[in-house]
Amino acid sequence: MDKWVLVTGSSRGIGKEIALYLAKNGFNIVLHCVKNIEKLTQLSEEIKGFNVDVRCVQFDIKNRQQCFDTLKKDIEENGVYYGVVLNAGIAKDNIFPIMEESEWDDVLDTNLGGFYNVLKPIVFPMIEKRVKGRIVTMSSISGLAGNKGQVNYSASKAGIIGATKALSLELAKRGITVNCVAPGIIETDMIKDLPVDEAKKMVPMKRLGKPKEVASLVNYLMSEDAAYITGQVISVNGGLYS
């Protein structure tokens, strides 16, 4: 298999686990970060142990020109991607009445703006080369059900769901699938400030999810077996808000 998959935000957490899981299953990986290039170097060595190829790209998904320039150059030099996992994103939580303009703008520009900024320079080359590829976006249970203190984050993640569904309709005839994964409360450093014991009580399974449980779903959606699945939102949440 000589299929390259770009995983944005792959220096840590769910993104790192997705990159490792895909590599274990034979995909070549394009790692991405904004700043933590040292972590990507370490991760690259680990991925090479699975006998696949790996390379790194560095850009801010909020910076449209940077995205376009970096991705266009990478595709010109190395070829079209088979798959993309839009995992990178940020959260800046605050209750809405005192939410700062920057907290709203940064989250929307990064999470939702990143959908356009990353996919725009990638999709047309996939179409042009007739790649029957895979696009997986990452939303959140906050995008499905909303969450207090996260009006900005919930808005961005709900927007990703709508964009995913619309893009899936446009690309279906090309054989390119576009699906969305919406994690619940997953054991990563993003939840380090949460009261974990209280969070567990909210989940019907009474435990937090593991990054591997998200990564395994992404791996399936990247596979040839998932060729007839598109426009779907699948939540990995232990029954929370189901």
Short mmCIF file of C-alpha atoms in Angstrom, two decimals:
data_model
loop_
_atom_site.label_atom_id
_atom_site.label_comp_id
_atom_site.label_asym_id
_atom_site.label_seq_id
_atom_site.Cartn_x
_atom_site.Cartn_y
_atom_site.Cartn_z
CA MET A 1 0.00 0.00 0.00
CA ASP A 2 1.40 3.40 -0.99
CA LYS A 3 -1.23 5.70 0.46
CA TRP A 4 -0.28 8.95 2.15
CA VAL A 5 -2.52 10.40 4.88
CA LEU A 6 -2.10 13.89 6.33
CA VAL A 7 -3.02 14.07 10.03
CA THR A 8 -3.22 17.65 11.27
CA GLY A 9 -2.39 18.30 14.91
CA SER A 10 -0.48 15.03 15.21
CA SER A 11 2.16 15.99 17.79
CA ARG A 12 0.07 14.84 20.75
CA GLY A 13 -3.24 13.47 22.02
CA ILE A 14 -5.79 12.03 19.65
CA GLY A 15 -3.89 13.21 16.56
CA LYS A 16 -0.73 11.38 17.62
CA GLU A 17 -2.69 8.21 18.35
CA ILE A 18 -4.41 8.42 14.94
CA ALA A 19 -1.06 8.81 13.18
CA LEU A 20 0.37 5.79 15.00
CA TYR A 21 -2.72 3.65 14.42
CA LEU A 22 -2.81 4.43 10.69
CA ALA A 23 0.91 3.72 10.39
CA LYS A 24 0.47 0.35 12.10
CA ASN A 25 -2.11 -0.45 9.45
CA GLY A 26 0.19 0.35 6.54
CA PHE A 27 -0.55 3.99 5.71
CA ASN A 28 2.29 6.41 5.00
CA ILE A 29 1.90 9.44 7.24
CA VAL A 30 2.31 13.19 6.78
CA LEU A 31 2.62 14.57 10.29
CA HIS A 32 1.67 18.16 11.08
CA CYS A 33 2.23 20.66 13.85
CA VAL A 34 2.39 24.40 14.40
CA LYS A 35 5.31 24.56 16.86
CA ASN A 36 6.23 21.15 18.28
CA ILE A 37 8.50 20.03 15.46
CA GLU A 38 10.76 18.23 17.97
CA LYS A 39 7.86 16.03 19.01
CA LEU A 40 7.17 15.23 15.36
CA THR A 41 10.78 14.21 14.87
CA GLN A 42 10.47 11.74 17.74
CA LEU A 43 7.12 10.50 16.46
CA SER A 44 8.58 10.06 12.96
CA GLU A 45 11.17 7.63 14.30
CA GLU A 46 8.46 5.63 16.05
CA ILE A 47 6.37 5.51 12.87
CA LYS A 48 9.32 4.33 10.78
CA GLY A 49 9.36 1.24 13.00
CA PHE A 50 6.14 0.13 11.30
CA ASN A 51 7.92 -0.04 7.91
CA VAL A 52 6.01 2.86 6.41
CA ASP A 53 7.21 6.23 5.16
CA VAL A 54 6.70 9.47 7.05
CA ARG A 55 7.39 13.17 6.58
CA CYS A 56 6.47 16.36 8.44
CA VAL A 57 4.84 19.66 7.54
CA GLN A 58 4.60 22.73 9.74
CA PHE A 59 1.95 25.47 9.43
CA ASP A 60 -0.76 27.27 11.36
CA ILE A 61 -4.18 26.06 10.17
CA LYS A 62 -5.57 29.51 10.99
CA ASN A 63 -3.16 31.11 8.51
CA ARG A 64 -4.73 30.61 5.08
CA GLN A 65 -1.75 31.66 2.98
CA GLN A 66 0.61 29.52 5.05
CA CYS A 67 -1.68 26.51 4.59
CA PHE A 68 -1.98 27.04 0.85
CA ASP A 69 1.74 27.59 0.29
CA THR A 70 2.90 24.66 2.44
CA LEU A 71 0.38 22.12 1.19
CA LYS A 72 0.71 23.13 -2.46
CA LYS A 73 4.50 22.73 -2.22
CA ASP A 74 4.23 19.37 -0.44
CA ILE A 75 1.79 18.00 -3.03
CA GLU A 76 3.90 19.26 -5.94
CA GLU A 77 7.02 17.63 -4.51
CA ASN A 78 5.55 14.39 -3.16
CA GLY A 79 2.22 13.74 -4.87
CA VAL A 80 -1.45 13.85 -3.97
CA TYR A 81 -2.69 12.65 -0.59
CA TYR A 82 -4.96 9.63 -0.36
CA GLY A 83 -6.44 10.81 2.89
CA VAL A 84 -6.73 13.74 5.30
CA VAL A 85 -7.63 13.72 8.99
CA LEU A 86 -8.61 17.22 10.12
CA ASN A 87 -7.74 16.82 13.77
CA ALA A 88 -6.03 20.09 14.73
CA GLY A 89 -8.08 22.53 16.76
CA ILE A 90 -8.18 24.68 19.88
CA ALA A 91 -10.52 25.50 22.75
CA LYS A 92 -10.74 28.78 24.67
CA ASP A 93 -13.54 28.24 27.15
CA ASN A 94 -15.48 31.02 28.81
CA ILE A 95 -19.11 31.75 29.58
CA PHE A 96 -20.66 33.72 26.73
CA PRO A 97 -21.58 36.96 28.57
CA ILE A 98 -17.90 37.65 29.30
CA MET A 99 -16.34 35.90 26.30
CA GLU A 100 -13.70 38.08 24.68
CA GLU A 101 -13.78 38.81 20.95
CA SER A 102 -10.41 37.11 20.58
CA GLU A 103 -11.71 33.95 22.26
CA TRP A 104 -14.55 33.77 19.75
CA ASP A 105 -12.47 34.68 16.71
CA ASP A 106 -9.49 32.44 17.48
CA VAL A 107 -11.60 29.33 18.00
CA LEU A 108 -13.82 29.88 14.95
CA ASP A 109 -10.93 30.94 12.70
CA THR A 110 -8.86 27.91 13.77
CA ASN A 111 -11.40 25.12 14.02
CA LEU A 112 -13.86 26.08 11.29
CA GLY A 113 -11.57 28.25 9.21
CA GLY A 114 -9.07 25.40 9.26
CA PHE A 115 -11.58 23.22 7.40
CA TYR A 116 -11.37 25.56 4.41
CA ASN A 117 -7.70 26.43 4.78
CA VAL A 118 -6.48 22.83 4.85
CA LEU A 119 -8.90 21.14 2.47
CA LYS A 120 -9.07 23.80 -0.24
CA PRO A 121 -5.53 23.19 -1.59
CA ILE A 122 -5.91 19.40 -1.22
CA VAL A 123 -9.30 18.51 -2.70
CA PHE A 124 -8.83 19.66 -6.29
CA PRO A 125 -5.58 17.71 -6.76
CA MET A 126 -7.40 14.61 -5.44
CA ILE A 127 -10.13 15.15 -8.04
CA GLU A 128 -7.65 15.90 -10.79
CA LYS A 129 -5.69 12.69 -10.14
CA ARG A 130 -8.90 10.67 -9.73
CA VAL A 131 -7.93 9.58 -6.22
CA LYS A 132 -10.78 7.75 -4.53
CA GLY A 133 -9.67 9.15 -1.23
CA ARG A 134 -10.84 9.64 2.31
CA ILE A 135 -11.45 12.78 4.34
CA VAL A 136 -12.18 12.50 8.05
CA THR A 137 -13.02 15.61 10.08
CA MET A 138 -13.00 15.80 13.85
CA SER A 139 -15.96 17.43 15.54
CA SER A 140 -16.91 16.89 19.17
CA ILE A 141 -19.83 15.95 21.33
CA SER A 142 -19.94 19.70 22.02
CA GLY A 143 -20.82 20.19 18.35
CA LEU A 144 -23.69 17.73 18.65
CA ALA A 145 -25.18 18.70 21.99
CA GLY A 146 -23.56 22.00 22.97
CA ASN A 147 -21.73 22.58 26.22
CA LYS A 148 -21.88 25.47 28.67
CA GLY A 149 -18.76 27.59 28.64
CA GLN A 150 -18.09 26.47 25.07
CA VAL A 151 -20.38 28.52 22.86
CA ASN A 152 -17.44 29.31 20.57
CA TYR A 153 -16.11 25.74 20.51
CA SER A 154 -19.58 24.23 20.08
CA ALA A 155 -20.31 26.63 17.20
CA SER A 156 -17.06 25.71 15.44
CA LYS A 157 -17.57 21.98 15.88
CA ALA A 158 -21.22 22.15 14.78
CA GLY A 159 -20.04 24.06 11.71
CA ILE A 160 -17.60 21.28 10.89
CA ILE A 161 -20.48 18.80 10.90
CA GLY A 162 -22.47 20.89 8.41
CA ALA A 163 -19.44 21.47 6.20
CA THR A 164 -18.61 17.76 6.25
CA LYS A 165 -22.09 16.75 5.17
CA ALA A 166 -22.16 19.32 2.35
CA LEU A 167 -18.69 18.41 1.07
CA SER A 168 -19.57 14.73 1.12
CA LEU A 169 -22.39 15.42 -1.36
CA GLU A 170 -20.06 17.33 -3.67
CA LEU A 171 -17.37 14.65 -3.68
CA ALA A 172 -19.47 11.49 -3.64
CA LYS A 173 -19.50 11.06 -7.43
CA ARG A 174 -15.70 11.28 -7.36
CA GLY A 175 -15.48 8.31 -5.01
CA ILE A 176 -14.05 10.50 -2.24
CA THR A 177 -15.71 9.91 1.13
CA VAL A 178 -16.09 12.65 3.74
CA ASN A 179 -17.04 11.64 7.26
CA CYS A 180 -16.96 13.16 10.72
CA VAL A 181 -15.89 11.69 14.06
CA ALA A 182 -17.26 13.35 17.19
CA PRO A 183 -15.36 12.27 20.31
CA GLY A 184 -16.85 12.52 23.77
CA ILE A 185 -14.66 12.89 26.85
CA ILE A 186 -11.35 11.30 25.89
CA GLU A 187 -8.27 10.81 28.07
CA THR A 188 -5.95 13.51 26.70
CA ASP A 189 -4.25 16.58 28.13
CA MET A 190 -7.15 18.69 26.79
CA ILE A 191 -9.22 17.50 29.77
CA LYS A 192 -6.50 17.96 32.40
CA ASP A 193 -8.49 20.76 34.08
CA LEU A 194 -11.77 18.82 34.17
CA PRO A 195 -13.04 17.19 37.38
CA VAL A 196 -12.52 13.67 36.01
CA ASP A 197 -14.56 11.82 38.65
CA GLU A 198 -17.55 14.07 38.00
CA ALA A 199 -17.12 13.67 34.24
CA LYS A 200 -17.19 9.88 34.56
CA LYS A 201 -20.53 10.08 36.36
CA MET A 202 -22.03 11.78 33.28
CA VAL A 203 -21.01 8.94 30.97
CA PRO A 204 -23.29 5.86 30.89
CA MET A 205 -20.22 3.60 30.59
CA LYS A 206 -18.76 5.31 33.68
CA ARG A 207 -15.33 5.80 32.17
CA LEU A 208 -13.49 8.11 29.84
CA GLY A 209 -12.68 7.15 26.27
CA LYS A 210 -9.19 6.22 25.14
CA PRO A 211 -7.49 7.91 22.17
CA LYS A 212 -7.04 4.48 20.58
CA GLU A 213 -10.82 4.03 20.50
CA VAL A 214 -11.10 7.16 18.36
CA ALA A 215 -8.10 6.22 16.21
CA SER A 216 -9.49 2.79 15.37
CA LEU A 217 -12.65 4.37 13.96
CA VAL A 218 -10.63 6.82 11.86
CA ASN A 219 -8.58 3.89 10.56
CA TYR A 220 -11.75 2.09 9.48
CA LEU A 221 -13.10 5.18 7.73
CA MET A 222 -9.76 5.43 5.87
CA SER A 223 -9.97 1.83 4.70
CA GLU A 224 -11.25 0.46 1.41
CA ASP A 225 -14.00 -1.31 3.37
CA ALA A 226 -15.55 2.11 4.16
CA ALA A 227 -15.90 3.14 0.51
CA TYR A 228 -19.72 3.35 0.71
CA ILE A 229 -19.84 5.33 3.94
CA THR A 230 -19.94 9.11 3.48
CA GLY A 231 -21.56 12.16 5.04
CA GLN A 232 -21.83 10.44 8.41
CA VAL A 233 -21.19 11.73 11.92
CA ILE A 234 -20.07 8.98 14.30
CA SER A 235 -19.67 9.79 17.97
CA VAL A 236 -17.26 7.93 20.24
CA ASN A 237 -18.75 8.86 23.59
CA GLY A 238 -19.57 5.90 25.84
CA GLY A 239 -23.30 6.63 25.46
CA LEU A 240 -23.09 10.29 26.51
CA TYR A 241 -26.00 12.27 25.00
CA SER A 242 -26.91 9.31 22.76
#
